[in-house]
């Protein structure tokens, strides 16, 4: 399928592993030029090598998206390397475990800061470049817990709901610049965080048994975990001209776990 993004420029925050890395690879495969960022220089270099593209196609820059000055430097590096930006994929932040009683005030604050400002800072910084594109698109990677709160992810559920609301507000704010803003709500998708949780338990002998049990507990209609590449293809669609009349919306990639019509 031709997504119509060949030669265009995509910026992927949190692009060193998991969904972010899969998204960067998908955009490269579709002919786009890609900038990725992350906080860890070693992991960033590993991602750059794994993606296997030259400097004319791939820019890898260290950046903490919670620091506006670093985000501005990322924006300037993308402009210098590629001349502009057409697509921004905001993909920073994993889940924080803890119920209402276990989560301290500072943990609530940290979670809100991460989930809100990891989207707000890059979107502000890249706004002018996306507007100049004429077909600018922002895709915010969110979670099913934004609509289906999880009792053991209390702070994350609340922060993700706020992020989804903010994404809708952003779509109204940026519509005059012809910048579309949408979200992808992710369910159970294979990632490093699930591997780490498997390693901390002793109930299941294999990783697949552990995943199968989670699928049964969560009652996933499709009966399996999703793959990062499946999420990445959805992101690419929402960022592409093929979704040119979609803004302020979201697609859930959850294997059918969406809790409402």
PDB file of C-alpha atoms in Angstrom:
ATOM      1  CA  UNK A   1       0.000   0.000   0.000  1.00  0.00           C
ATOM      2  CA  UNK A   2       1.292   3.458  -0.925  1.00  0.00           C
ATOM      3  CA  UNK A   3       0.737   5.785   2.025  1.00  0.00           C
ATOM      4  CA  UNK A   4       1.853   8.824   0.017  1.00  0.00           C
ATOM      5  CA  UNK A   5       4.589   9.816   2.458  1.00  0.00           C
ATOM      6  CA  UNK A   6       7.665   9.095   0.352  1.00  0.00           C
ATOM      7  CA  UNK A   7      10.161  11.936   0.712  1.00  0.00           C
ATOM      8  CA  UNK A   8       8.253  13.518   3.575  1.00  0.00           C
ATOM      9  CA  UNK A   9       9.775  14.100   7.012  1.00  0.00           C
ATOM     10  CA  UNK A  10       8.579  12.319  10.154  1.00  0.00           C
ATOM     11  CA  UNK A  11       9.739  13.092  13.688  1.00  0.00           C
ATOM     12  CA  UNK A  12       9.301  10.273  16.212  1.00  0.00           C
ATOM     13  CA  UNK A  13       9.899  11.011  19.879  1.00  0.00           C
ATOM     14  CA  UNK A  14      10.731   8.033  22.063  1.00  0.00           C
ATOM     15  CA  UNK A  15      11.936   6.401  18.872  1.00  0.00           C
ATOM     16  CA  UNK A  16      14.625   4.133  20.285  1.00  0.00           C
ATOM     17  CA  UNK A  17      12.584   1.052  21.172  1.00  0.00           C
ATOM     18  CA  UNK A  18       9.164  -0.580  21.092  1.00  0.00           C
ATOM     19  CA  UNK A  19       6.397   1.184  19.205  1.00  0.00           C
ATOM     20  CA  UNK A  20       8.583   4.221  18.537  1.00  0.00           C
ATOM     21  CA  UNK A  21      11.327   2.186  16.888  1.00  0.00           C
ATOM     22  CA  UNK A  22       8.790   0.169  14.882  1.00  0.00           C
ATOM     23  CA  UNK A  23       7.193   3.424  13.738  1.00  0.00           C
ATOM     24  CA  UNK A  24      10.525   4.857  12.621  1.00  0.00           C
ATOM     25  CA  UNK A  25      11.250   1.671  10.664  1.00  0.00           C
ATOM     26  CA  UNK A  26       7.799   1.745   9.058  1.00  0.00           C
ATOM     27  CA  UNK A  27       8.228   5.343   7.924  1.00  0.00           C
ATOM     28  CA  UNK A  28      11.663   4.550   6.483  1.00  0.00           C
ATOM     29  CA  UNK A  29      10.225   1.535   4.646  1.00  0.00           C
ATOM     30  CA  UNK A  30       7.555   3.834   3.182  1.00  0.00           C
ATOM     31  CA  UNK A  31      10.209   6.189   1.821  1.00  0.00           C
ATOM     32  CA  UNK A  32      10.050   8.959   4.408  1.00  0.00           C
ATOM     33  CA  UNK A  33      12.970  10.713   6.042  1.00  0.00           C
ATOM     34  CA  UNK A  34      12.914  10.180   9.779  1.00  0.00           C
ATOM     35  CA  UNK A  35      14.214  11.891  12.906  1.00  0.00           C
ATOM     36  CA  UNK A  36      14.181   9.947  16.158  1.00  0.00           C
ATOM     37  CA  UNK A  37      15.073  11.086  19.644  1.00  0.00           C
ATOM     38  CA  UNK A  38      15.579   9.589  23.073  1.00  0.00           C
ATOM     39  CA  UNK A  39      17.243  10.390  26.378  1.00  0.00           C
ATOM     40  CA  UNK A  40      19.771   7.544  26.427  1.00  0.00           C
ATOM     41  CA  UNK A  41      22.695   8.097  23.986  1.00  0.00           C
ATOM     42  CA  UNK A  42      23.650   4.407  23.972  1.00  0.00           C
ATOM     43  CA  UNK A  43      20.139   3.215  23.216  1.00  0.00           C
ATOM     44  CA  UNK A  44      19.811   5.957  20.588  1.00  0.00           C
ATOM     45  CA  UNK A  45      22.950   4.747  18.825  1.00  0.00           C
ATOM     46  CA  UNK A  46      21.700   1.154  18.934  1.00  0.00           C
ATOM     47  CA  UNK A  47      18.440   2.270  17.321  1.00  0.00           C
ATOM     48  CA  UNK A  48      20.292   4.219  14.633  1.00  0.00           C
ATOM     49  CA  UNK A  49      22.370   1.168  13.753  1.00  0.00           C
ATOM     50  CA  UNK A  50      19.335  -1.140  13.828  1.00  0.00           C
ATOM     51  CA  UNK A  51      17.391   1.109  11.452  1.00  0.00           C
ATOM     52  CA  UNK A  52      20.299   0.987   9.014  1.00  0.00           C
ATOM     53  CA  UNK A  53      19.623   4.230   7.142  1.00  0.00           C
ATOM     54  CA  UNK A  54      22.210   6.836   6.210  1.00  0.00           C
ATOM     55  CA  UNK A  55      22.265  10.475   7.369  1.00  0.00           C
ATOM     56  CA  UNK A  56      20.311  11.556   4.304  1.00  0.00           C
ATOM     57  CA  UNK A  57      17.346   9.504   5.572  1.00  0.00           C
ATOM     58  CA  UNK A  58      17.788   9.260   9.342  1.00  0.00           C
ATOM     59  CA  UNK A  59      18.620  11.726  12.110  1.00  0.00           C
ATOM     60  CA  UNK A  60      19.132  10.423  15.662  1.00  0.00           C
ATOM     61  CA  UNK A  61      19.339  13.067  18.395  1.00  0.00           C
ATOM     62  CA  UNK A  62      19.375  12.899  22.182  1.00  0.00           C
ATOM     63  CA  UNK A  63      16.491  14.836  23.683  1.00  0.00           C
ATOM     64  CA  UNK A  64      14.450  14.929  26.870  1.00  0.00           C
ATOM     65  CA  UNK A  65      11.027  16.055  25.685  1.00  0.00           C
ATOM     66  CA  UNK A  66      10.236  17.446  29.138  1.00  0.00           C
ATOM     67  CA  UNK A  67      12.945  20.087  28.595  1.00  0.00           C
ATOM     68  CA  UNK A  68      11.699  22.814  26.206  1.00  0.00           C
ATOM     69  CA  UNK A  69      15.250  23.925  25.374  1.00  0.00           C
ATOM     70  CA  UNK A  70      16.230  20.410  24.292  1.00  0.00           C
ATOM     71  CA  UNK A  71      13.056  20.086  22.233  1.00  0.00           C
ATOM     72  CA  UNK A  72      13.861  23.372  20.493  1.00  0.00           C
ATOM     73  CA  UNK A  73      17.332  22.043  19.652  1.00  0.00           C
ATOM     74  CA  UNK A  74      15.692  18.922  18.211  1.00  0.00           C
ATOM     75  CA  UNK A  75      13.422  21.100  16.103  1.00  0.00           C
ATOM     76  CA  UNK A  76      16.386  23.107  14.807  1.00  0.00           C
ATOM     77  CA  UNK A  77      18.375  19.943  14.039  1.00  0.00           C
ATOM     78  CA  UNK A  78      15.476  18.540  12.004  1.00  0.00           C
ATOM     79  CA  UNK A  79      15.102  21.812  10.101  1.00  0.00           C
ATOM     80  CA  UNK A  80      18.846  21.945   9.387  1.00  0.00           C
ATOM     81  CA  UNK A  81      19.053  18.301   8.290  1.00  0.00           C
ATOM     82  CA  UNK A  82      15.821  17.890   6.342  1.00  0.00           C
ATOM     83  CA  UNK A  83      14.565  21.415   5.677  1.00  0.00           C
ATOM     84  CA  UNK A  84      11.275  20.986   7.510  1.00  0.00           C
ATOM     85  CA  UNK A  85       8.870  18.505   9.071  1.00  0.00           C
ATOM     86  CA  UNK A  86       5.560  17.061   7.898  1.00  0.00           C
ATOM     87  CA  UNK A  87       4.636  14.533  10.591  1.00  0.00           C
ATOM     88  CA  UNK A  88       5.169  14.547  14.361  1.00  0.00           C
ATOM     89  CA  UNK A  89       4.690  11.358  16.352  1.00  0.00           C
ATOM     90  CA  UNK A  90       4.535  12.013  20.096  1.00  0.00           C
ATOM     91  CA  UNK A  91       5.458   8.727  21.725  1.00  0.00           C
ATOM     92  CA  UNK A  92       6.997   9.200  25.160  1.00  0.00           C
ATOM     93  CA  UNK A  93       6.053   7.572  28.438  1.00  0.00           C
ATOM     94  CA  UNK A  94       5.237   4.108  29.744  1.00  0.00           C
ATOM     95  CA  UNK A  95       2.733   3.002  32.368  1.00  0.00           C
ATOM     96  CA  UNK A  96       3.228   3.626  36.074  1.00  0.00           C
ATOM     97  CA  UNK A  97       1.930   0.815  38.274  1.00  0.00           C
ATOM     98  CA  UNK A  98       0.076   1.652  41.479  1.00  0.00           C
ATOM     99  CA  UNK A  99      -3.481   1.905  42.768  1.00  0.00           C
ATOM    100  CA  UNK A 100      -5.052   4.952  44.411  1.00  0.00           C
ATOM    101  CA  UNK A 101      -3.615   4.137  47.840  1.00  0.00           C
ATOM    102  CA  UNK A 102      -0.138   3.221  46.643  1.00  0.00           C
ATOM    103  CA  UNK A 103       0.454   6.269  44.444  1.00  0.00           C
ATOM    104  CA  UNK A 104       2.111   9.197  46.206  1.00  0.00           C
ATOM    105  CA  UNK A 105       1.390  12.832  45.340  1.00  0.00           C
ATOM    106  CA  UNK A 106       4.737  13.282  43.602  1.00  0.00           C
ATOM    107  CA  UNK A 107       4.080  10.208  41.459  1.00  0.00           C
ATOM    108  CA  UNK A 108       0.781  11.742  40.363  1.00  0.00           C
ATOM    109  CA  UNK A 109       2.586  14.961  39.476  1.00  0.00           C
ATOM    110  CA  UNK A 110       5.348  13.129  37.622  1.00  0.00           C
ATOM    111  CA  UNK A 111       2.844  11.134  35.600  1.00  0.00           C
ATOM    112  CA  UNK A 112       0.812  14.191  34.595  1.00  0.00           C
ATOM    113  CA  UNK A 113       3.968  16.067  33.660  1.00  0.00           C
ATOM    114  CA  UNK A 114       5.228  13.237  31.470  1.00  0.00           C
ATOM    115  CA  UNK A 115       1.982  12.459  29.692  1.00  0.00           C
ATOM    116  CA  UNK A 116       1.007  16.105  29.078  1.00  0.00           C
ATOM    117  CA  UNK A 117       4.280  17.891  28.401  1.00  0.00           C
ATOM    118  CA  UNK A 118       5.786  15.088  26.303  1.00  0.00           C
ATOM    119  CA  UNK A 119       3.053  15.997  23.811  1.00  0.00           C
ATOM    120  CA  UNK A 120       2.795  19.727  24.404  1.00  0.00           C
ATOM    121  CA  UNK A 121       6.491  20.643  24.155  1.00  0.00           C
ATOM    122  CA  UNK A 122       7.190  18.949  20.781  1.00  0.00           C
ATOM    123  CA  UNK A 123       3.909  20.131  19.277  1.00  0.00           C
ATOM    124  CA  UNK A 124       4.634  23.730  20.221  1.00  0.00           C
ATOM    125  CA  UNK A 125       8.196  23.515  18.910  1.00  0.00           C
ATOM    126  CA  UNK A 126       7.307  21.915  15.569  1.00  0.00           C
ATOM    127  CA  UNK A 127       4.135  23.891  14.926  1.00  0.00           C
ATOM    128  CA  UNK A 128       5.708  26.338  12.471  1.00  0.00           C
ATOM    129  CA  UNK A 129       7.407  23.591  10.456  1.00  0.00           C
ATOM    130  CA  UNK A 130       4.228  21.523  10.317  1.00  0.00           C
ATOM    131  CA  UNK A 131       2.262  24.586   9.210  1.00  0.00           C
ATOM    132  CA  UNK A 132       4.769  25.274   6.436  1.00  0.00           C
ATOM    133  CA  UNK A 133       4.273  21.711   5.220  1.00  0.00           C
ATOM    134  CA  UNK A 134       0.677  22.425   4.231  1.00  0.00           C
ATOM    135  CA  UNK A 135      -0.185  18.836   5.167  1.00  0.00           C
ATOM    136  CA  UNK A 136       1.098  18.722   8.731  1.00  0.00           C
ATOM    137  CA  UNK A 137       0.008  15.888  10.987  1.00  0.00           C
ATOM    138  CA  UNK A 138       0.462  15.110  14.670  1.00  0.00           C
ATOM    139  CA  UNK A 139      -0.211  11.619  16.011  1.00  0.00           C
ATOM    140  CA  UNK A 140      -0.215  11.178  19.782  1.00  0.00           C
ATOM    141  CA  UNK A 141       0.391   7.666  21.071  1.00  0.00           C
ATOM    142  CA  UNK A 142      -2.003   7.033  23.923  1.00  0.00           C
ATOM    143  CA  UNK A 143      -3.465   4.039  25.726  1.00  0.00           C
ATOM    144  CA  UNK A 144      -6.767   2.251  26.132  1.00  0.00           C
ATOM    145  CA  UNK A 145      -6.666   3.255  29.816  1.00  0.00           C
ATOM    146  CA  UNK A 146      -7.527   6.803  28.706  1.00  0.00           C
ATOM    147  CA  UNK A 147     -11.070   5.466  28.236  1.00  0.00           C
ATOM    148  CA  UNK A 148     -10.982   2.294  30.325  1.00  0.00           C
ATOM    149  CA  UNK A 149      -9.191   3.120  33.598  1.00  0.00           C
ATOM    150  CA  UNK A 150      -7.145   0.353  35.187  1.00  0.00           C
ATOM    151  CA  UNK A 151      -7.297   0.184  39.017  1.00  0.00           C
ATOM    152  CA  UNK A 152      -3.601  -0.700  39.255  1.00  0.00           C
ATOM    153  CA  UNK A 153      -2.551   2.149  36.949  1.00  0.00           C
ATOM    154  CA  UNK A 154      -4.466   4.943  38.657  1.00  0.00           C
ATOM    155  CA  UNK A 155      -2.177   7.864  37.834  1.00  0.00           C
ATOM    156  CA  UNK A 156      -1.482   6.666  34.300  1.00  0.00           C
ATOM    157  CA  UNK A 157      -5.198   6.201  33.583  1.00  0.00           C
ATOM    158  CA  UNK A 158      -6.012   9.733  34.726  1.00  0.00           C
ATOM    159  CA  UNK A 159      -3.058  11.293  32.915  1.00  0.00           C
ATOM    160  CA  UNK A 160      -3.838   9.421  29.703  1.00  0.00           C
ATOM    161  CA  UNK A 161      -7.444  10.657  29.829  1.00  0.00           C
ATOM    162  CA  UNK A 162      -6.132  14.197  30.153  1.00  0.00           C
ATOM    163  CA  UNK A 163      -3.786  13.635  27.238  1.00  0.00           C
ATOM    164  CA  UNK A 164      -6.654  12.442  25.039  1.00  0.00           C
ATOM    165  CA  UNK A 165      -8.704  15.505  25.954  1.00  0.00           C
ATOM    166  CA  UNK A 166      -5.725  17.746  25.199  1.00  0.00           C
ATOM    167  CA  UNK A 167      -5.259  16.069  21.831  1.00  0.00           C
ATOM    168  CA  UNK A 168      -8.819  17.016  20.905  1.00  0.00           C
ATOM    169  CA  UNK A 169      -8.180  20.606  22.004  1.00  0.00           C
ATOM    170  CA  UNK A 170      -4.976  20.651  19.960  1.00  0.00           C
ATOM    171  CA  UNK A 171      -6.876  19.583  16.860  1.00  0.00           C
ATOM    172  CA  UNK A 172      -9.079  22.673  17.179  1.00  0.00           C
ATOM    173  CA  UNK A 173      -6.105  24.918  17.952  1.00  0.00           C
ATOM    174  CA  UNK A 174      -4.068  23.776  14.939  1.00  0.00           C
ATOM    175  CA  UNK A 175      -6.841  23.370  12.373  1.00  0.00           C
ATOM    176  CA  UNK A 176      -6.312  26.911  11.082  1.00  0.00           C
ATOM    177  CA  UNK A 177      -2.713  25.913  10.279  1.00  0.00           C
ATOM    178  CA  UNK A 178      -3.989  22.875   8.356  1.00  0.00           C
ATOM    179  CA  UNK A 179      -2.330  20.627  10.912  1.00  0.00           C
ATOM    180  CA  UNK A 180      -4.302  17.512  11.797  1.00  0.00           C
ATOM    181  CA  UNK A 181      -4.069  15.997  15.294  1.00  0.00           C
ATOM    182  CA  UNK A 182      -5.163  12.455  16.096  1.00  0.00           C
ATOM    183  CA  UNK A 183      -4.410   9.739  18.635  1.00  0.00           C
ATOM    184  CA  UNK A 184      -3.776   6.015  18.643  1.00  0.00           C
ATOM    185  CA  UNK A 185      -5.040   4.161  21.719  1.00  0.00           C
ATOM    186  CA  UNK A 186      -2.894   1.115  22.360  1.00  0.00           C
ATOM    187  CA  UNK A 187      -3.976  -2.025  24.191  1.00  0.00           C
ATOM    188  CA  UNK A 188      -1.861  -5.091  24.964  1.00  0.00           C
ATOM    189  CA  UNK A 189       1.132  -4.805  22.638  1.00  0.00           C
ATOM    190  CA  UNK A 190       4.412  -6.686  22.996  1.00  0.00           C
ATOM    191  CA  UNK A 191       7.152  -4.476  24.398  1.00  0.00           C
ATOM    192  CA  UNK A 192      10.140  -4.400  26.687  1.00  0.00           C
ATOM    193  CA  UNK A 193       8.023  -3.475  29.688  1.00  0.00           C
ATOM    194  CA  UNK A 194       6.087  -6.769  29.438  1.00  0.00           C
ATOM    195  CA  UNK A 195       9.359  -8.690  29.147  1.00  0.00           C
ATOM    196  CA  UNK A 196      10.649  -6.987  32.295  1.00  0.00           C
ATOM    197  CA  UNK A 197       7.462  -7.830  34.188  1.00  0.00           C
ATOM    198  CA  UNK A 198       7.729 -11.459  33.051  1.00  0.00           C
ATOM    199  CA  UNK A 199      11.279 -11.654  34.387  1.00  0.00           C
ATOM    200  CA  UNK A 200      10.111 -10.452  37.818  1.00  0.00           C
ATOM    201  CA  UNK A 201       7.519 -13.222  38.226  1.00  0.00           C
ATOM    202  CA  UNK A 202       7.905 -16.948  38.806  1.00  0.00           C
ATOM    203  CA  UNK A 203       4.444 -18.296  37.989  1.00  0.00           C
ATOM    204  CA  UNK A 204       5.016 -18.916  34.272  1.00  0.00           C
ATOM    205  CA  UNK A 205       7.960 -20.745  32.719  1.00  0.00           C
ATOM    206  CA  UNK A 206       7.817 -19.077  29.316  1.00  0.00           C
ATOM    207  CA  UNK A 207       7.160 -15.565  28.092  1.00  0.00           C
ATOM    208  CA  UNK A 208       4.395 -16.798  25.777  1.00  0.00           C
ATOM    209  CA  UNK A 209       2.566 -18.497  28.668  1.00  0.00           C
ATOM    210  CA  UNK A 210       2.756 -15.217  30.575  1.00  0.00           C
ATOM    211  CA  UNK A 211       1.317 -13.271  27.627  1.00  0.00           C
ATOM    212  CA  UNK A 212      -1.438 -15.830  27.050  1.00  0.00           C
ATOM    213  CA  UNK A 213      -2.512 -15.543  30.685  1.00  0.00           C
ATOM    214  CA  UNK A 214      -2.707 -11.750  30.422  1.00  0.00           C
ATOM    215  CA  UNK A 215      -4.812 -12.051  27.272  1.00  0.00           C
ATOM    216  CA  UNK A 216      -7.206 -14.378  29.103  1.00  0.00           C
ATOM    217  CA  UNK A 217      -7.386 -12.082  32.146  1.00  0.00           C
ATOM    218  CA  UNK A 218      -8.101  -9.003  30.032  1.00  0.00           C
ATOM    219  CA  UNK A 219     -10.519 -10.894  27.763  1.00  0.00           C
ATOM    220  CA  UNK A 220      -8.974  -9.672  24.506  1.00  0.00           C
ATOM    221  CA  UNK A 221     -11.478 -10.613  21.760  1.00  0.00           C
ATOM    222  CA  UNK A 222      -8.765 -11.376  19.176  1.00  0.00           C
ATOM    223  CA  UNK A 223      -7.066 -13.639  21.698  1.00  0.00           C
ATOM    224  CA  UNK A 224      -3.495 -12.382  21.423  1.00  0.00           C
ATOM    225  CA  UNK A 225      -1.074  -9.535  22.090  1.00  0.00           C
ATOM    226  CA  UNK A 226      -0.589  -6.993  19.349  1.00  0.00           C
ATOM    227  CA  UNK A 227       2.707  -6.369  17.571  1.00  0.00           C
ATOM    228  CA  UNK A 228       4.472  -3.007  17.533  1.00  0.00           C
ATOM    229  CA  UNK A 229       4.416  -3.088  13.737  1.00  0.00           C
ATOM    230  CA  UNK A 230       0.609  -3.237  13.743  1.00  0.00           C
ATOM    231  CA  UNK A 231       0.481  -0.051  15.790  1.00  0.00           C
ATOM    232  CA  UNK A 232       3.116   1.558  13.560  1.00  0.00           C
ATOM    233  CA  UNK A 233       1.078   0.984  10.409  1.00  0.00           C
ATOM    234  CA  UNK A 234      -1.930   2.648  12.038  1.00  0.00           C
ATOM    235  CA  UNK A 235       0.235   5.621  13.002  1.00  0.00           C
ATOM    236  CA  UNK A 236       1.528   5.875   9.437  1.00  0.00           C
ATOM    237  CA  UNK A 237      -2.023   5.935   8.090  1.00  0.00           C
ATOM    238  CA  UNK A 238      -3.140   8.726  10.430  1.00  0.00           C
ATOM    239  CA  UNK A 239      -0.041  10.758   9.538  1.00  0.00           C
ATOM    240  CA  UNK A 240      -0.505  10.231   5.803  1.00  0.00           C
ATOM    241  CA  UNK A 241      -2.485  12.205   3.206  1.00  0.00           C
ATOM    242  CA  UNK A 242      -4.872   9.246   3.109  1.00  0.00           C
ATOM    243  CA  UNK A 243      -6.239  10.473   6.449  1.00  0.00           C
ATOM    244  CA  UNK A 244      -6.409  14.051   5.203  1.00  0.00           C
ATOM    245  CA  UNK A 245      -9.960  14.688   6.474  1.00  0.00           C
ATOM    246  CA  UNK A 246      -9.468  13.074   9.876  1.00  0.00           C
ATOM    247  CA  UNK A 247      -8.611  15.267  12.846  1.00  0.00           C
ATOM    248  CA  UNK A 248      -9.541  15.388  16.516  1.00  0.00           C
ATOM    249  CA  UNK A 249     -10.174  11.658  16.450  1.00  0.00           C
ATOM    250  CA  UNK A 250      -8.520   8.412  17.478  1.00  0.00           C
ATOM    251  CA  UNK A 251      -8.147   4.797  16.437  1.00  0.00           C
ATOM    252  CA  UNK A 252      -7.901   2.080  19.054  1.00  0.00           C
ATOM    253  CA  UNK A 253      -5.432  -0.732  18.347  1.00  0.00           C
ATOM    254  CA  UNK A 254      -6.551  -3.052  21.111  1.00  0.00           C
ATOM    255  CA  UNK A 255      -7.641  -6.339  19.569  1.00  0.00           C
ATOM    256  CA  UNK A 256     -11.278  -5.454  20.230  1.00  0.00           C
ATOM    257  CA  UNK A 257     -10.973  -4.360  23.878  1.00  0.00           C
ATOM    258  CA  UNK A 258     -12.690  -1.005  23.283  1.00  0.00           C
ATOM    259  CA  UNK A 259     -15.286  -0.765  26.082  1.00  0.00           C
ATOM    260  CA  UNK A 260     -18.020   1.125  24.263  1.00  0.00           C
ATOM    261  CA  UNK A 261     -19.660   1.634  20.868  1.00  0.00           C
TER     262      UNK A 261
END
